[in-house]
Short mmCIF file of C-alpha atoms (C1' of nucleotides) in Angstrom, two decimals:
data_model
loop_
_atom_site.label_atom_id
_atom_site.label_comp_id
_atom_site.label_asym_id
_atom_site.label_seq_id
_atom_site.Cartn_x
_atom_site.Cartn_y
_atom_site.Cartn_z
CA UNK A 7 123.07 131.43 96.28
CA UNK A 8 124.92 131.14 99.31
CA UNK A 9 126.56 134.35 100.37
CA UNK A 10 129.89 133.19 102.59
CA UNK A 11 130.00 135.93 105.46
CA UNK A 12 133.78 134.67 106.51
CA UNK A 13 135.56 132.07 108.46
CA UNK A 14 135.98 131.60 112.40
CA UNK A 15 137.71 133.61 113.95
CA UNK A 16 138.16 136.34 111.66
CA UNK A 17 134.72 137.65 111.66
CA UNK A 18 131.75 137.04 113.47
CA UNK A 19 130.87 134.53 115.95
CA UNK A 20 131.86 131.01 116.69
CA UNK A 21 129.76 128.49 114.83
CA UNK A 22 128.35 127.37 117.89
CA UNK A 23 126.79 130.75 119.05
CA UNK A 24 123.58 129.73 117.55
CA UNK A 25 123.49 126.01 118.57
CA UNK A 26 120.83 125.34 121.46
CA UNK A 27 119.74 122.48 124.01
CA UNK A 28 122.11 119.76 124.14
CA UNK A 29 122.37 119.29 120.23
CA UNK A 30 125.94 121.02 120.12
CA UNK A 31 126.66 117.78 118.49
CA UNK A 32 130.93 117.86 118.50
CA UNK A 33 131.48 121.15 119.41
CA UNK A 34 130.49 120.51 123.30
CA UNK A 35 133.05 118.38 123.30
CA UNK A 36 135.76 120.71 122.52
CA UNK A 37 137.68 122.62 124.38
CA UNK A 38 139.22 126.27 122.79
CA UNK A 39 142.10 124.81 121.72
CA UNK A 40 140.81 122.32 118.83
CA UNK A 41 138.00 123.93 119.08
CA UNK A 42 139.89 127.02 116.94
CA UNK A 43 141.57 123.92 115.10
CA UNK A 44 138.11 123.15 113.95
CA UNK A 45 136.84 126.41 113.27
CA UNK A 46 139.59 127.33 110.75
CA UNK A 47 138.19 125.04 108.25
CA UNK A 48 134.84 126.27 109.04
CA UNK A 49 132.52 129.23 106.85
CA UNK A 50 129.88 130.34 107.89
CA UNK A 51 126.57 130.82 104.87
CA UNK A 52 123.20 131.99 104.97
CA UNK A 53 120.60 130.20 103.19
CA UNK A 54 117.57 131.99 101.11
CA UNK A 55 114.31 129.96 101.59
CA UNK A 56 113.99 127.82 99.13
CA UNK A 57 117.49 127.98 98.02
CA UNK A 58 119.87 124.38 97.38
CA UNK A 59 122.66 123.57 99.97
CA UNK A 60 123.41 120.85 97.74
CA UNK A 61 122.09 118.57 95.11
CA UNK A 62 121.54 114.66 94.54
CA UNK A 63 124.55 114.05 92.27
CA UNK A 64 126.75 117.09 92.81
CA UNK A 65 130.18 116.42 94.02
CA UNK A 66 130.39 117.12 97.58
CA UNK A 67 132.17 120.24 98.64
CA UNK A 68 131.81 120.95 102.67
CA UNK A 69 129.20 119.02 105.26
CA UNK A 70 126.99 121.51 107.05
CA UNK A 71 125.92 122.45 110.33
CA UNK A 72 122.56 124.38 110.98
CA UNK A 73 122.84 126.84 113.27
CA UNK A 74 119.32 128.68 112.60
CA UNK A 75 116.57 127.47 110.08
CA UNK A 76 114.95 124.35 108.49
CA UNK A 77 116.99 121.93 106.18
CA UNK A 78 114.85 119.42 104.16
CA UNK A 79 116.86 116.64 102.68
CA UNK A 80 114.92 115.21 99.66
CA UNK A 81 115.00 113.02 97.06
CA UNK A 82 112.46 113.59 94.00
CA UNK A 83 112.55 110.69 91.08
CA UNK A 84 112.37 111.43 87.49
CA UNK A 85 108.44 112.14 87.26
CA UNK A 86 108.71 114.75 89.63
CA UNK A 87 107.66 112.69 93.26
CA UNK A 88 109.71 113.95 96.16
CA UNK A 89 110.23 112.16 99.33
CA UNK A 90 111.47 114.31 102.23
CA UNK A 91 113.96 112.02 104.21
CA UNK A 92 114.64 114.43 107.04
CA UNK A 93 114.54 118.10 108.32
CA UNK A 94 117.22 119.00 109.73
CA UNK A 95 116.99 122.14 112.89
CA UNK A 96 119.50 124.28 114.56
CA UNK A 97 122.58 122.00 115.92
CA UNK A 98 122.08 119.10 113.09
CA UNK A 99 124.67 118.13 111.03
CA UNK A 100 123.96 117.23 107.09
CA UNK A 101 124.79 116.84 103.62
CA UNK A 102 127.66 113.61 104.28
CA UNK A 103 125.70 111.09 102.63
CA UNK A 104 127.56 110.59 99.14
CA UNK A 105 128.28 108.04 96.61
CA UNK A 106 131.31 107.94 95.01
CA UNK A 107 131.63 111.85 95.89
CA UNK A 108 128.72 112.77 95.30
CA UNK A 109 126.02 113.51 97.17
CA UNK A 110 122.91 111.03 97.63
CA UNK A 111 120.21 113.22 98.37
CA UNK A 112 119.01 117.24 97.70
CA UNK A 113 119.55 119.63 100.62
CA UNK A 114 116.81 122.66 100.42
CA UNK A 115 116.32 125.13 102.51
CA UNK A 116 112.71 124.75 104.20
CA UNK A 117 113.38 128.74 105.88
CA UNK A 118 115.66 131.10 105.49
CA UNK A 119 118.69 129.25 107.11
CA UNK A 120 122.44 129.86 108.41
CA UNK A 121 125.02 127.09 108.28
CA UNK A 122 128.22 126.42 109.53
CA UNK A 123 130.10 124.02 106.46
CA UNK A 124 133.17 122.61 106.81
CA UNK A 125 135.16 121.02 103.96
CA UNK A 126 134.73 117.65 104.08
CA UNK A 127 138.25 116.42 103.73
CA UNK A 128 139.30 118.68 106.57
CA UNK A 129 136.21 117.70 108.70
CA UNK A 130 136.94 113.99 108.36
CA UNK A 131 140.42 114.87 108.69
CA UNK A 132 139.63 116.40 112.03
CA UNK A 133 137.61 113.76 112.85
CA UNK A 134 140.11 111.01 112.66
CA UNK A 135 142.64 112.70 114.45
CA UNK A 136 140.25 113.33 117.86
CA UNK A 137 138.75 110.01 119.24
CA UNK A 138 136.39 111.82 121.55
CA UNK A 139 134.60 113.37 117.90
CA UNK A 140 134.69 110.48 116.07
CA UNK A 141 132.77 108.52 118.84
CA UNK A 142 130.33 111.38 118.82
CA UNK A 143 129.64 110.90 115.42
CA UNK A 144 129.24 107.80 115.16
CA UNK A 145 126.66 108.03 117.65
CA UNK A 146 124.98 110.81 115.51
CA UNK A 147 124.70 108.37 112.86
CA UNK A 148 123.45 105.59 114.68
CA UNK A 149 120.69 108.48 115.90
CA UNK A 150 119.69 109.08 112.52
CA UNK A 151 119.33 105.77 112.03
CA UNK A 152 116.75 105.02 114.83
CA UNK A 153 114.96 108.34 113.56
CA UNK A 154 115.01 107.13 109.72
CA UNK A 155 113.66 103.69 111.15
CA UNK A 156 111.03 105.18 113.31
CA UNK A 157 109.66 107.54 109.99
CA UNK A 158 109.76 104.42 107.97
CA UNK A 159 107.07 102.71 110.59
CA UNK A 160 105.01 105.96 110.08
CA UNK A 161 105.37 106.12 106.36
CA UNK A 162 104.53 101.82 106.23
CA UNK A 163 102.37 101.43 108.52
CA UNK A 164 100.28 104.32 109.85
CA UNK A 165 96.88 106.30 108.49
CA UNK A 166 97.30 109.83 107.03
CA UNK A 167 95.30 111.35 110.40
CA UNK A 168 97.99 109.56 112.25
CA UNK A 169 100.86 110.04 110.34
CA UNK A 170 100.37 113.81 110.71
CA UNK A 171 99.34 113.28 114.55
CA UNK A 172 102.77 111.63 114.41
CA UNK A 173 104.60 114.62 112.45
CA UNK A 174 103.22 117.01 115.02
CA UNK A 175 104.46 115.19 118.70
CA UNK A 176 107.97 114.30 116.17
CA UNK A 177 108.38 117.97 116.10
CA UNK A 178 107.06 118.97 119.56
CA UNK A 179 109.53 116.79 120.92
CA UNK A 180 112.60 118.25 118.46
CA UNK A 181 111.74 121.68 119.60
CA UNK A 182 111.54 120.43 123.32
CA UNK A 183 115.17 118.59 122.76
CA UNK A 184 116.87 121.92 122.01
CA UNK A 185 114.39 124.57 123.82
CA UNK A 186 112.48 125.95 121.82
CA UNK A 187 108.92 126.98 122.37
CA UNK A 188 106.53 124.07 121.66
CA UNK A 189 103.15 125.82 122.90
CA UNK A 190 102.56 127.07 119.94
CA UNK A 191 104.31 124.99 118.28
CA UNK A 192 105.87 126.95 114.80
CA UNK A 193 105.55 124.75 111.61
CA UNK A 194 107.36 126.73 109.34
CA UNK A 195 107.13 124.26 105.96
CA UNK A 196 104.52 124.02 103.49
CA UNK A 197 101.63 121.34 104.08
CA UNK A 198 103.47 120.43 100.38
CA UNK A 199 106.83 119.51 102.08
CA UNK A 200 105.05 117.25 105.55
CA UNK A 201 103.33 115.90 102.63
CA UNK A 202 106.63 114.90 100.94
CA UNK A 203 107.85 113.96 104.31
CA UNK A 204 104.51 111.83 105.37
CA UNK A 205 104.14 110.12 101.62
CA UNK A 206 101.03 111.87 101.43
CA UNK A 207 99.57 114.69 99.38
CA UNK A 208 98.94 117.91 100.34
CA UNK A 209 95.29 118.13 100.22
CA UNK A 210 95.12 115.20 102.32
CA UNK A 211 97.45 116.41 104.95
CA UNK A 212 95.46 119.50 105.08
CA UNK A 213 92.19 117.22 105.72
CA UNK A 214 94.31 115.43 108.24
CA UNK A 215 95.26 118.72 109.84
CA UNK A 216 91.69 119.94 110.05
CA UNK A 217 90.13 116.47 111.41
CA UNK A 218 92.42 117.03 114.54
CA UNK A 219 91.37 120.24 114.76
CA UNK A 220 87.63 118.97 114.55
CA UNK A 221 88.30 116.31 117.30
CA UNK A 222 89.57 119.51 119.78
CA UNK A 223 93.12 117.53 119.58
CA UNK A 224 95.01 120.80 118.14
CA UNK A 225 93.94 124.41 117.19
CA UNK A 226 95.44 125.88 114.13
CA UNK A 227 96.79 129.21 112.62
CA UNK A 228 98.98 130.51 110.43
CA UNK A 229 102.21 128.28 110.60
CA UNK A 230 101.30 127.52 114.06
CA UNK A 231 99.52 124.19 115.93
CA UNK A 232 98.46 123.91 119.66
CA UNK A 233 97.99 120.90 120.94
CA UNK A 234 94.80 120.65 122.80
CA UNK A 235 95.16 117.09 124.35
CA UNK A 236 98.31 115.91 123.79
CA UNK A 237 97.56 111.97 125.69
CA UNK A 238 94.70 111.79 122.56
CA UNK A 239 97.80 112.82 119.97
CA UNK A 240 100.73 110.39 121.68
CA UNK A 241 97.64 107.98 120.86
CA UNK A 242 97.37 108.59 117.56
CA UNK A 243 100.75 109.02 117.03
CA UNK A 244 101.84 105.52 117.90
CA UNK A 245 104.76 106.07 120.03
CA UNK B 257 116.93 80.12 121.42
CA UNK B 258 120.48 80.87 120.98
CA UNK B 259 123.28 77.74 120.77
CA UNK B 260 126.40 79.03 121.49
CA UNK B 261 129.00 77.00 119.57
CA UNK B 262 132.18 78.88 121.20
CA UNK B 263 134.75 81.13 121.07
CA UNK B 264 136.82 82.00 118.29
CA UNK B 265 140.37 80.70 118.39
CA UNK B 266 139.48 77.60 120.78
CA UNK B 267 136.20 76.25 118.21
CA UNK B 268 135.02 76.42 114.38
CA UNK B 269 136.86 78.71 111.89
CA UNK B 270 137.27 82.37 112.52
CA UNK B 271 133.75 84.49 111.83
CA UNK B 272 134.82 86.20 108.70
CA UNK B 273 135.23 82.64 106.82
CA UNK B 274 131.60 83.11 105.68
CA UNK B 275 131.72 86.46 104.93
CA UNK B 276 131.52 86.79 101.21
CA UNK B 277 132.14 89.42 98.35
CA UNK B 278 133.21 93.39 99.80
CA UNK B 279 131.03 93.17 102.57
CA UNK B 280 133.76 91.98 104.70
CA UNK B 281 133.20 95.40 106.54
CA UNK B 282 134.99 95.62 109.93
CA UNK B 283 137.51 92.18 109.48
CA UNK B 284 139.23 93.08 106.66
CA UNK B 285 140.80 95.83 107.76
CA UNK B 286 142.28 93.60 110.75
CA UNK B 287 146.24 91.76 110.42
CA UNK B 288 146.33 88.41 111.87
CA UNK B 289 146.98 90.01 115.60
CA UNK B 290 144.00 92.40 115.68
CA UNK B 291 141.72 89.86 114.30
CA UNK B 292 142.63 87.79 117.34
CA UNK B 293 142.16 90.20 119.59
CA UNK B 294 138.56 91.00 118.23
CA UNK B 295 137.53 87.07 117.69
CA UNK B 296 138.62 86.85 121.73
CA UNK B 297 135.51 88.43 122.66
CA UNK B 298 133.08 87.06 119.41
CA UNK B 299 130.90 84.48 120.16
CA UNK B 300 129.33 82.38 117.24
CA UNK B 301 125.74 81.77 117.19
CA UNK B 302 123.42 79.52 115.25
CA UNK B 303 119.01 80.82 115.19
CA UNK B 304 116.59 79.09 114.16
CA UNK B 305 114.12 80.06 111.34
CA UNK B 306 111.39 82.73 112.86
CA UNK B 307 113.76 82.65 116.37
CA UNK B 308 114.05 86.37 117.73
CA UNK B 309 118.10 87.38 117.81
CA UNK B 310 117.04 90.61 120.25
CA UNK B 311 113.22 92.26 121.19
CA UNK B 312 112.70 95.86 121.06
CA UNK B 313 113.13 97.18 124.50
CA UNK B 314 115.17 94.65 125.73
CA UNK B 315 119.22 95.75 127.26
CA UNK B 316 121.90 95.60 124.57
CA UNK B 317 124.13 92.66 125.11
CA UNK B 318 125.53 91.96 121.83
CA UNK B 319 125.74 93.21 118.79
CA UNK B 320 125.56 90.92 116.06
CA UNK B 321 127.65 90.04 112.88
CA UNK B 322 125.52 87.95 110.23
CA UNK B 323 127.86 85.31 108.93
CA UNK B 324 124.69 83.05 107.17
CA UNK B 325 121.19 83.27 106.34
CA UNK B 326 119.05 86.54 106.69
CA UNK B 327 118.06 88.51 109.80
CA UNK B 328 115.37 91.22 109.58
CA UNK B 329 114.72 94.58 112.06
CA UNK B 330 111.74 95.60 112.34
CA UNK B 331 109.46 97.48 114.61
CA UNK B 332 105.89 96.05 115.48
CA UNK B 333 103.58 99.12 116.98
CA UNK B 334 100.68 98.17 119.87
CA UNK B 335 98.19 96.87 117.25
CA UNK B 336 100.63 94.41 115.67
CA UNK B 337 100.71 96.65 112.20
CA UNK B 338 104.55 95.69 111.57
CA UNK B 339 107.51 97.58 109.95
CA UNK B 340 111.06 95.45 108.89
CA UNK B 341 113.43 98.51 108.90
CA UNK B 342 115.95 96.09 107.21
CA UNK B 343 117.27 93.27 105.65
CA UNK B 344 120.46 91.99 107.12
CA UNK B 345 122.34 89.58 104.54
CA UNK B 346 125.74 87.77 105.21
CA UNK B 347 128.78 90.36 106.41
CA UNK B 348 126.37 92.91 107.64
CA UNK B 349 126.23 93.77 111.41
CA UNK B 350 123.08 94.11 113.34
CA UNK B 351 121.75 95.30 117.00
CA UNK B 352 123.46 98.27 117.56
CA UNK B 353 120.96 100.88 117.62
CA UNK B 354 119.55 101.47 120.98
CA UNK B 355 117.90 103.95 123.44
CA UNK B 356 118.93 103.92 127.28
CA UNK B 357 120.79 100.74 126.48
CA UNK B 358 118.11 98.96 125.03
CA UNK B 359 117.42 97.45 121.87
CA UNK B 360 115.46 100.57 119.56
CA UNK B 361 114.11 97.66 117.24
CA UNK B 362 113.42 93.43 116.97
CA UNK B 363 115.32 91.25 115.07
CA UNK B 364 114.44 87.81 114.13
CA UNK B 365 115.81 85.13 111.96
CA UNK B 366 114.25 85.34 108.69
CA UNK B 367 115.66 82.18 107.73
CA UNK B 368 118.44 79.75 109.66
CA UNK B 369 121.04 82.21 110.14
CA UNK B 370 124.31 81.90 111.95
CA UNK B 371 126.12 85.23 113.38
CA UNK B 372 129.42 85.86 115.33
CA UNK B 373 128.42 88.30 118.57
CA UNK B 374 130.52 90.72 120.30
CA UNK B 375 129.78 91.72 123.75
CA UNK B 376 128.48 95.63 122.32
CA UNK B 377 131.49 97.13 125.25
CA UNK B 378 134.35 95.41 124.21
CA UNK B 379 133.52 95.76 120.73
CA UNK B 380 132.68 99.67 121.71
CA UNK B 381 136.44 99.63 123.46
CA UNK B 382 138.00 98.08 120.01
CA UNK B 383 136.65 100.29 117.67
CA UNK B 384 137.90 103.30 120.07
CA UNK B 385 140.50 101.96 119.92
CA UNK B 386 141.51 101.47 116.03
CA UNK B 387 140.95 104.33 114.52
CA UNK B 388 140.36 102.43 111.28
CA UNK B 389 137.46 100.18 112.21
CA UNK B 390 136.30 103.74 113.57
CA UNK B 391 136.07 105.03 110.18
CA UNK B 392 134.32 101.51 108.38
CA UNK B 393 131.93 101.66 111.34
CA UNK B 394 130.86 105.65 110.54
CA UNK B 395 131.10 104.65 106.76
CA UNK B 396 128.63 101.53 107.34
CA UNK B 397 126.50 103.51 109.44
CA UNK B 398 126.63 106.20 106.49
CA UNK B 399 126.16 103.34 103.51
CA UNK B 400 122.97 102.49 106.12
CA UNK B 401 121.66 105.96 106.43
CA UNK B 402 121.79 106.18 102.87
CA UNK B 403 119.45 102.77 102.16
CA UNK B 404 116.93 104.27 104.46
CA UNK B 405 116.77 107.05 102.54
CA UNK B 406 116.28 104.93 99.58
CA UNK B 407 113.74 102.58 101.23
CA UNK B 408 111.75 105.81 103.01
CA UNK B 409 111.52 106.77 99.05
CA UNK B 410 109.92 103.52 98.10
CA UNK B 411 107.54 103.27 100.81
CA UNK B 412 106.35 107.22 100.32
CA UNK B 413 106.64 107.84 96.94
CA UNK B 414 105.82 103.97 95.06
CA UNK B 415 103.14 102.33 93.22
CA UNK B 416 102.40 98.79 95.03
CA UNK B 417 104.22 97.32 91.80
CA UNK B 418 107.31 99.52 91.93
CA UNK B 419 107.38 98.93 95.35
CA UNK B 420 107.78 94.93 94.83
CA UNK B 421 109.83 95.94 91.30
CA UNK B 422 112.16 97.90 93.38
CA UNK B 423 112.54 95.36 96.07
CA UNK B 424 113.48 92.50 93.26
CA UNK B 425 116.00 94.79 91.88
CA UNK B 426 117.31 95.83 95.46
CA UNK B 427 117.65 92.31 96.51
CA UNK B 428 119.46 91.48 93.30
CA UNK B 429 122.20 94.05 93.98
CA UNK B 430 122.92 92.84 96.94
CA UNK B 431 123.11 89.69 96.20
CA UNK B 432 125.99 90.44 93.65
CA UNK B 433 127.65 92.70 96.09
CA UNK B 434 127.90 89.56 97.92
CA UNK B 435 128.96 87.51 94.92
CA UNK B 436 125.51 85.32 95.55
CA UNK B 437 124.12 83.73 92.83
CA UNK B 438 120.90 86.26 91.54
CA UNK B 439 119.70 84.12 88.19
CA UNK B 440 117.27 82.70 89.64
CA UNK B 441 116.89 85.17 92.53
CA UNK B 442 116.76 83.47 95.33
CA UNK B 443 113.63 85.08 98.18
CA UNK B 444 113.72 83.04 101.16
CA UNK B 445 111.20 85.34 102.96
CA UNK B 446 107.18 85.28 103.13
CA UNK B 447 104.89 87.17 101.45
CA UNK B 448 103.92 88.91 104.37
CA UNK B 449 107.79 89.68 105.12
CA UNK B 450 108.34 91.51 101.91
CA UNK B 451 104.61 93.19 102.76
CA UNK B 452 105.97 94.73 106.26
CA UNK B 453 109.23 95.89 104.70
CA UNK B 454 107.45 97.90 101.47
CA UNK B 455 104.32 98.89 103.38
CA UNK B 456 101.84 96.60 101.68
CA UNK B 457 99.47 93.68 102.72
CA UNK B 458 100.84 90.32 101.61
CA UNK B 459 97.79 90.05 99.06
CA UNK B 460 99.15 93.08 97.50
CA UNK B 461 102.41 92.02 97.57
CA UNK B 462 101.60 88.29 95.61
CA UNK B 463 99.55 90.42 93.00
CA UNK B 464 102.25 92.60 92.18
CA UNK B 465 104.26 89.76 91.70
CA UNK B 466 101.60 88.28 89.69
CA UNK B 467 101.47 91.35 87.25
CA UNK B 468 105.08 91.62 87.06
CA UNK B 469 105.07 88.03 85.21
CA UNK B 470 102.08 88.77 83.35
CA UNK B 471 104.13 91.10 81.54
CA UNK B 472 107.25 89.07 81.51
CA UNK B 473 108.97 91.17 83.54
CA UNK B 474 110.01 88.32 85.83
CA UNK B 475 109.31 84.73 86.06
CA UNK B 476 108.18 83.30 89.60
CA UNK B 477 108.40 79.31 91.11
CA UNK B 478 108.78 78.57 94.78
CA UNK B 479 111.10 80.81 96.35
CA UNK B 480 112.86 81.91 93.54
CA UNK B 481 112.38 85.07 91.26
CA UNK B 482 114.07 85.18 87.45
CA UNK B 483 114.36 88.37 85.59
CA UNK B 484 113.38 88.39 82.12
CA UNK B 485 113.04 92.20 81.41
CA UNK B 486 115.87 94.32 83.97
CA UNK B 487 115.93 97.80 81.84
CA UNK B 488 111.72 97.25 82.36
CA UNK B 489 112.43 95.99 86.35
CA UNK B 490 114.85 99.32 86.58
CA UNK B 491 112.23 101.65 85.21
CA UNK B 492 109.51 100.28 86.87
CA UNK B 493 112.40 100.38 90.30
CA UNK B 494 112.84 104.00 90.09
CA UNK B 495 116.77 103.97 91.03
"C1'" DC C 1107 94.24 146.28 91.57
"C1'" DG C 1108 95.48 141.74 89.45
"C1'" DG C 1109 98.54 138.00 90.33
"C1'" DT C 1110 100.69 134.61 92.83
"C1'" DT C 1111 101.10 131.67 96.51
"C1'" DA C 1112 99.30 128.77 100.37
"C1'" DG C 1113 95.43 126.82 102.23
"C1'" DT C 1114 90.82 124.40 102.67
"C1'" DT C 1115 87.15 122.20 101.14
"C1'" DG C 1116 83.88 119.43 97.92
"C1'" DA C 1117 83.00 115.52 94.24
"C1'" DG C 1118 84.16 112.15 92.22
"C1'" DT C 1119 87.78 107.84 90.98
"C1'" DG C 1120 91.23 104.44 91.68
"C1'" DC C 1121 94.14 101.93 93.89
"C1'" DA C 1122 95.21 98.90 97.50
"C1'" DT C 1123 93.14 96.75 101.39
"C1'" DT C 1124 89.39 93.41 103.64
"C1'" DC C 1125 87.09 89.35 103.83
"C1'" DA C 1126 86.96 84.87 101.84
"C1'" DA C 1127 87.74 81.04 98.31
"C1'" DT C 1128 90.97 78.11 96.62
"C1'" DC C 1129 95.21 75.65 95.15
"C1'" DC C 1130 99.45 74.09 96.52
"C1'" DC C 1131 102.80 71.43 99.09
"C1'" DA C 1132 105.31 69.40 102.74
"C1'" DG C 1133 104.51 67.09 107.14
"C1'" DT C 1134 102.09 63.20 110.00
"C1'" DG C 1135 100.13 59.83 111.30
"C1'" DG C 1136 96.26 56.60 110.33
"C1'" DC D 1062 99.70 53.81 100.74
"C1'" DC D 1063 96.42 57.73 101.56
"C1'" DA D 1064 93.99 60.86 104.26
"C1'" DC D 1065 94.45 64.69 107.28
"C1'" DT D 1066 96.20 69.16 108.55
"C1'" DG D 1067 98.72 73.76 108.54
"C1'" DG D 1068 101.18 77.30 106.40
"C1'" DG D 1069 101.84 79.78 102.81
"C1'" DA D 1070 100.57 81.45 98.02
"C1'" DT D 1071 97.19 83.14 94.60
"C1'" DT D 1072 92.90 85.13 93.02
"C1'" DG D 1073 87.81 86.99 93.70
"C1'" DA D 1074 84.81 90.51 95.19
"C1'" DA D 1075 83.31 94.22 97.27
"C1'" DT D 1076 84.91 98.40 100.30
"C1'" DG D 1077 87.09 102.60 101.56
"C1'" DC D 1078 90.93 105.37 102.43
"C1'" DA D 1079 93.75 108.91 99.93
"C1'" DC D 1080 94.15 110.40 95.53
"C1'" DT D 1081 92.76 113.59 91.53
"C1'" DC D 1082 90.76 117.28 89.83
"C1'" DA D 1083 88.27 121.60 90.92
"C1'" DA D 1084 86.82 125.81 93.13
"C1'" DC D 1085 87.11 128.75 96.53
"C1'" DT D 1086 89.42 131.51 100.23
"C1'" DA D 1087 92.84 134.48 102.39
"C1'" DA D 1088 97.51 136.42 102.18
"C1'" DC D 1089 100.86 138.82 100.21
"C1'" DC D 1090 103.21 141.82 96.73
"C1'" DG D 1091 104.28 144.09 93.17
#
DNA sequence: CGGTTAGTTGAGTGCATTCAATCCCAGTGG
DNA sequence: CCACTGGGATTGAATGCACTCAACTAACCG
C-alpha cells in the first residue's frame, strides 16, 4: 500500500537528497534545469516493510529509485520456491525489467523503504533526450549484469559457508561504496531472505553463520555482523 | 589464436550476413550509410574450437558480435571451479563487461566460431552518436539482465533434472528465435559445459539426460536432443 | 500472559557428489 | 587392415553436504 507524498518541486526534498556516496546514478550528471525537468515526472513513495512495489506479470507503470531502505527483486515459482535476484540499496534503480510491458520480477520492500518513482514512458523519453544520462544508464545496466554474473558464480559453485561468507563480504562492499557503516554491518533482511538470495534453506544459512562465528571470522548479534577476520572472510568468499 | 579475415567493405560479406532471425541487434536499425560507418570499425575473426576470445583480467580491446558458432562467457575460481554465465549464439554481442578497462569474464569459443569485432572506443562513440542504437543497446542489456535473473532462479532453486529440462527448453527457445532447427535440437557443447552452466557435475547432467530419456520426455543421440513431450518438459522446466 | 515471528540447533534423510569402471567413437599410426 | 589411444559420455557404488522435520529459545506485541 504505497502512500504518495507528493511531487518534487511542490513538496518535500529533491529525490537525490537521500542518495549517498557515489551511487547517485543519473542525478549527479544533472545541473538544476535538467534536474527540475526530471523531477517533475518523479513522485515519492513510502513502502511498508514486506509490501510489494510491483509484482511479476503486472503492467509496468513506473521505475523506482530507492532513496532509503532495501528492496528485493525476486522470482517465485508455482510451488513457492523463491529466488532473490538482487537487493537494491539507496541510490539504486529497480523495476525496469519487463516483458511486453509487464514486470519480469517481484519487487518487495525488505525494510520500510522510500522511493522516487518515475513514469516509465516519461523517464524513457528523458533518457532518450539526454545522451549523458543514456550512457549512465547503459553503464548501470552493464554493472548490474556483472553483478548478476558474480552472483551466479556464488550460487552455482560455492558451498553453503562460502556463499554466506561471500554474502557478508559483498554487503560490506556495497555499504562501504555508499559510505554506510560497516562496523558492525547491519543485515536487516531475514535469514529466509538471505537463503533465497543464496539458493539455500534458512537453516543452512543459520548454520553457516554459526560456523563462521565458531571460527572467529565474524561476531553475531541481532541483525548485525561484525567482521573479525577480513582476510579469512575474503578467502572463503572466493572474491 | 584469432585469424583476422579483413575489414568489412574491403573483404567478405557484411557482418550481418550471417545473422538470422530477429536477433540482428543494432544492425537492423541501420540504413546503408550508417552501416558503412559502423562496419569500417569492424573486423571479422575466426576462432578455433576451445580458443579464447578474451580472458578475465585482460584489457578490453574489442566487443564481439557472434556471427556463427557459440561463445561461452565464464568465470573460473582459483581452485578451478567454473561457472558459465551465458552462451552467446549468432547475433549476440559479448565481451563488453569490464572493470577498470579489463574483461570481467572469460570468453571461450565452444564450437569453432566467427565474430565481427568492434574496437571498443569507436563502437562506444558510434553508439553515443546514434540514439536509436543506444536505445537498442539498453534494451539488449536489459534483456540480458532478465535472462541472468532467470538463470539464477534455475541454478538456485531447481533440482538437477529440472535444471537440465530447463536448459533444453531454453536452448530450444533460443534456437527457435533465430530460426535454427530445433527438431532435433543440436547441443554442440560438452556435458561439462552444460554442467558448468547449471552449477552441476557432468555426471549429474548425464544422469539427468538419461532420466529424461527413460521417462520418454526426450530422445538422445550424439550431440542432438529430440523433444518427445514438450508439455512435460515445460512442466519440469518451471518456465 | 498467550500468540506470533525469527533464529538456532539436533537428528535423520536424500540428492548430488566423488571415485571408478566401462563404453563408444574418431583419429592415428603400425 | 587392425591395434592403439584419448576424449567424451554413461553408469555404478559409496560418501557427504545440504535438506527436512522437529524441538527449543528469544523477542515482540496484542
